[in-house]
Amino acid sequence: GHASAPPNVSMARAGRDERSAERAIPKALTRDGFSEPRLRAALAQLAQGVAAMHAAGHVHRDLKPSNVLVTPEGRVVLIDFGIARSHLGSSTATRRAIEGTVAYMAPEQASDAEVGPRADWYSVGVMLFEAITGVLPHDGPPARVLARKAQEAPPWPSTITPCAPDIDALVVELLAPEADERPDIATILRVAGAASVLVETPSGGRA
C-alpha cells in the first residue's frame, strides 16, 4: 500500500510541487538568520513525510537539500524518488552499487550492509547539521568523506555554533556510523516538538 503524506507535507516527483517551492533545506531555515523554532517546525514536517514514505515500504536513498524543498508558505516538499526502493523483504535491501549523494548518504550505502529506513534519517542528520552550522559534518574528497562517516564519531554541531542541547544530541545520534544506533521516529518527533505521527502501514494499519 501507499502512505498518505501528513497534511503539511507534499511528496512528489520533481516538476509538480517543485515549481512552488523556492528554497531548499537548509537555506530555507537560515534565510533570515538561524531560527530554532523554524528548525524544529521544519524537522517535524520532514520527519512526518519521511516516516510516511517508510511506512509505505520505501527508502528514499538520496535525501539532500535539492530534494527537500520549502514553499513560501512553509510546506516541506519531498521530491525525486528516482532511486527509492522497497525495504520490505531482502531482495532489494542490500545494494552493492553506491547510490545517493556522497555528502548526505549514510555510510552503509557505500558498503554491502543492509540499507534500510535509518539511512534516510542519517541524511536528515546531515541536513540539520548544515542548517545549524553552515557547513557539512564531513568534507573532502568522496572516498575520504565515506571513510570518515564509517570510522569516526560524528562531530557535535555545538562545537561550531551554539544550539539547544536536545537538537545537538539528536544530530549526533542521527549521524551515528551504525544504523541501529540512530534514533527512531518517536525520538525525532519529540525533539521537533511533535507528539506523534500517524501514517498508513503497508498492511493498511497505523503506525
Tab-separated table of C-alpha atoms in Angstrom:
chain	number	residue	atom	x	y	z
A	1	GLY	CA	0.000	0.000	0.000
A	2	HIS	CA	0.975	3.637	-0.109
A	3	ALA	CA	1.204	6.006	2.801
A	4	SER	CA	-0.711	9.234	2.849
A	5	ALA	CA	1.534	12.215	3.491
A	6	PRO	CA	0.626	14.319	6.546
A	7	PRO	CA	-1.445	17.363	5.572
A	8	ASN	CA	1.502	19.773	5.886
A	9	VAL	CA	3.869	17.667	3.750
A	10	SER	CA	3.890	17.083	-0.019
A	11	MET	CA	5.621	14.119	-1.606
A	12	ALA	CA	6.003	14.322	-5.376
A	13	ARG	CA	8.336	13.738	-8.230
A	14	ALA	CA	10.318	16.752	-9.355
A	15	GLY	CA	8.357	19.096	-11.565
A	16	ARG	CA	4.982	19.122	-9.862
A	17	ASP	CA	5.252	20.710	-6.425
A	18	GLU	CA	8.850	21.783	-7.006
A	19	ARG	CA	7.718	24.801	-9.014
A	20	SER	CA	6.131	26.385	-5.944
A	21	ALA	CA	8.978	25.507	-3.595
A	22	GLU	CA	11.560	28.234	-3.650
A	23	ARG	CA	14.189	27.210	-1.154
A	24	ALA	CA	15.871	24.006	-0.095
A	25	ILE	CA	16.606	22.981	3.449
A	26	PRO	CA	18.902	24.207	4.997
A	27	LYS	CA	18.822	27.544	3.138
A	28	ALA	CA	15.121	27.925	3.870
A	29	LEU	CA	15.900	27.780	7.593
A	30	THR	CA	18.668	30.360	7.524
A	31	ARG	CA	17.466	32.950	5.019
A	32	ASP	CA	16.556	35.394	7.843
A	33	GLY	CA	19.189	34.174	10.268
A	34	PHE	CA	19.079	30.894	12.131
A	35	SER	CA	15.828	30.271	13.994
A	36	GLU	CA	15.481	27.333	16.365
A	37	PRO	CA	11.645	27.349	16.254
A	38	ARG	CA	11.728	27.333	12.456
A	39	LEU	CA	14.219	24.452	12.533
A	40	ARG	CA	12.005	22.399	14.850
A	41	ALA	CA	8.902	23.089	12.754
A	42	ALA	CA	10.647	22.051	9.539
A	43	LEU	CA	12.080	18.956	11.210
A	44	ALA	CA	8.604	17.935	12.364
A	45	GLN	CA	7.253	18.182	8.821
A	46	LEU	CA	10.241	16.466	7.263
A	47	ALA	CA	10.184	13.640	9.804
A	48	GLN	CA	6.487	13.008	9.231
A	49	GLY	CA	6.973	12.934	5.461
A	50	VAL	CA	9.907	10.533	5.685
A	51	ALA	CA	8.030	8.337	8.154
A	52	ALA	CA	5.050	8.163	5.789
A	53	MET	CA	7.334	7.107	2.962
A	54	HIS	CA	8.924	4.423	5.140
A	55	ALA	CA	5.517	3.163	6.259
A	56	ALA	CA	4.675	2.663	2.589
A	57	GLY	CA	7.709	0.384	2.368
A	58	HIS	CA	10.165	2.705	0.636
A	59	VAL	CA	13.590	4.148	1.397
A	60	HIS	CA	14.398	7.352	-0.491
A	61	ARG	CA	18.203	6.800	-0.511
A	62	ASP	CA	19.010	10.293	-1.799
A	63	LEU	CA	17.613	12.825	0.650
A	64	LYS	CA	19.579	16.071	0.255
A	65	PRO	CA	18.817	19.794	0.130
A	66	SER	CA	17.791	19.788	-3.534
A	67	ASN	CA	15.249	17.047	-2.773
A	68	VAL	CA	13.799	18.634	0.379
A	69	LEU	CA	12.254	21.962	-0.532
A	70	VAL	CA	10.183	24.503	1.381
A	71	THR	CA	7.357	26.510	-0.164
A	72	PRO	CA	6.851	30.189	0.672
A	73	GLU	CA	4.029	29.056	2.971
A	74	GLY	CA	6.403	26.808	4.895
A	75	ARG	CA	5.272	23.460	3.492
A	76	VAL	CA	8.007	20.844	3.198
A	77	VAL	CA	8.122	19.111	-0.194
A	78	LEU	CA	9.961	15.816	-0.709
A	79	ILE	CA	10.839	15.211	-4.359
A	80	ASP	CA	12.851	12.973	-6.673
A	81	PHE	CA	12.262	9.348	-5.782
A	82	GLY	CA	14.401	8.172	-8.686
A	83	ILE	CA	16.444	5.694	-6.606
A	84	ALA	CA	13.881	4.993	-3.897
A	85	ARG	CA	13.483	1.281	-3.274
A	86	SER	CA	11.371	-1.008	-1.185
A	87	HIS	CA	12.815	-2.034	2.156
A	88	LEU	CA	10.237	-4.811	2.618
A	89	GLY	CA	11.912	-8.144	2.031
A	90	SER	CA	15.558	-8.933	1.439
A	91	SER	CA	15.720	-8.890	-2.349
A	92	THR	CA	16.460	-5.158	-2.575
A	93	ALA	CA	17.585	-4.449	0.976
A	94	THR	CA	21.266	-4.785	0.175
A	95	ARG	CA	22.740	-2.734	-2.644
A	96	ARG	CA	26.291	-3.208	-3.879
A	97	ALA	CA	26.340	-0.119	-6.084
A	98	ILE	CA	26.788	3.246	-4.406
A	99	GLU	CA	23.516	5.119	-4.770
A	100	GLY	CA	22.920	8.595	-3.464
A	101	THR	CA	24.919	11.790	-2.971
A	102	VAL	CA	28.127	11.217	-1.024
A	103	ALA	CA	27.886	14.256	1.262
A	104	TYR	CA	24.430	13.243	2.502
A	105	MET	CA	24.376	9.449	2.176
A	106	ALA	CA	24.667	7.075	5.106
A	107	PRO	CA	27.898	5.074	5.377
A	108	GLU	CA	26.105	1.762	4.782
A	109	GLN	CA	25.090	2.968	1.308
A	110	ALA	CA	28.712	2.646	0.235
A	111	SER	CA	29.111	-0.878	1.605
A	112	ASP	CA	27.468	-4.271	1.370
A	113	ALA	CA	25.491	-3.577	4.534
A	114	GLU	CA	21.709	-3.533	4.536
A	115	VAL	CA	20.263	-0.178	3.539
A	116	GLY	CA	17.028	0.474	5.414
A	117	PRO	CA	14.961	3.421	6.619
A	118	ARG	CA	17.634	4.652	9.009
A	119	ALA	CA	19.824	5.542	6.024
A	120	ASP	CA	17.314	8.307	5.292
A	121	TRP	CA	17.489	9.517	8.893
A	122	TYR	CA	21.253	9.833	8.525
A	123	SER	CA	20.665	12.159	5.569
A	124	VAL	CA	18.252	14.189	7.679
A	125	GLY	CA	21.010	14.495	10.279
A	126	VAL	CA	23.439	15.875	7.690
A	127	MET	CA	20.906	18.485	6.582
A	128	LEU	CA	20.218	19.507	10.179
A	129	PHE	CA	23.945	19.804	10.878
A	130	GLU	CA	24.344	22.004	7.804
A	131	ALA	CA	21.330	24.146	8.724
A	132	ILE	CA	22.741	24.780	12.204
A	133	THR	CA	26.421	25.270	11.378
A	134	GLY	CA	26.527	26.299	7.735
A	135	VAL	CA	28.985	23.503	6.918
A	136	LEU	CA	28.840	19.767	6.303
A	137	PRO	CA	29.823	17.365	9.115
A	138	HIS	CA	32.351	15.677	6.814
A	139	ASP	CA	34.045	17.410	3.921
A	140	GLY	CA	36.726	16.476	1.423
A	141	PRO	CA	37.171	14.038	-1.460
A	142	PRO	CA	34.326	11.478	-1.744
A	143	ALA	CA	36.422	8.492	-0.673
A	144	ARG	CA	37.679	10.364	2.393
A	145	VAL	CA	34.175	11.511	3.327
A	146	LEU	CA	32.817	7.965	3.145
A	147	ALA	CA	35.704	6.612	5.215
A	148	ARG	CA	35.238	9.247	7.914
A	149	LYS	CA	31.495	8.594	8.085
A	150	ALA	CA	32.095	4.891	8.691
A	151	GLN	CA	35.058	5.175	11.051
A	152	GLU	CA	34.809	8.396	13.046
A	153	ALA	CA	32.408	9.627	15.685
A	154	PRO	CA	30.238	12.399	14.224
A	155	PRO	CA	31.038	15.988	15.197
A	156	TRP	CA	28.765	17.932	17.517
A	157	PRO	CA	27.104	20.998	15.953
A	158	SER	CA	27.706	22.922	19.190
A	159	THR	CA	31.466	22.778	18.602
A	160	ILE	CA	30.841	25.157	15.687
A	161	THR	CA	27.636	27.021	16.554
A	162	PRO	CA	25.702	27.260	19.845
A	163	CYS	CA	22.479	25.245	19.730
A	164	ALA	CA	19.954	23.656	22.059
A	165	PRO	CA	21.274	20.535	23.826
A	166	ASP	CA	18.457	18.277	22.602
A	167	ILE	CA	18.981	19.291	18.969
A	168	ASP	CA	22.746	18.974	19.385
A	169	ALA	CA	22.378	15.422	20.704
A	170	LEU	CA	19.784	14.434	18.089
A	171	VAL	CA	22.060	15.433	15.218
A	172	VAL	CA	24.935	13.397	16.645
A	173	GLU	CA	22.640	10.387	17.096
A	174	LEU	CA	21.311	10.700	13.544
A	175	LEU	CA	24.904	10.716	12.271
A	176	ALA	CA	25.878	7.533	14.104
A	177	PRO	CA	28.038	5.311	11.852
A	178	GLU	CA	25.961	2.255	12.806
A	179	ALA	CA	22.364	2.345	11.581
A	180	ASP	CA	20.962	0.621	14.663
A	181	GLU	CA	22.390	3.390	16.861
A	182	ARG	CA	20.333	6.082	15.155
A	183	PRO	CA	17.142	7.296	16.861
A	184	ASP	CA	13.648	6.198	15.942
A	185	ILE	CA	10.850	8.401	14.665
A	186	ALA	CA	9.390	8.936	18.148
A	187	THR	CA	12.658	10.436	19.391
A	188	ILE	CA	12.985	12.668	16.346
A	189	LEU	CA	9.432	13.967	16.686
A	190	ARG	CA	9.880	14.581	20.404
A	191	VAL	CA	12.839	16.869	19.717
A	192	ALA	CA	10.920	18.522	16.879
A	193	GLY	CA	8.063	19.248	19.272
A	194	ALA	CA	5.570	16.956	17.548
A	195	ALA	CA	3.918	14.476	19.879
A	196	SER	CA	3.256	11.687	17.401
A	197	VAL	CA	2.708	10.784	13.779
A	198	LEU	CA	0.025	8.561	12.286
A	199	VAL	CA	0.774	7.112	8.884
A	200	GLU	CA	-0.585	4.155	6.984
A	201	THR	CA	1.458	0.976	7.090
A	202	PRO	CA	1.770	-1.441	4.136
A	203	SER	CA	-0.832	-3.655	5.792
A	204	GLY	CA	-3.320	-0.832	5.988
A	205	GLY	CA	-2.984	-0.178	9.694
A	206	ARG	CA	-1.477	2.757	11.511
A	207	ALA	CA	1.985	3.228	12.961
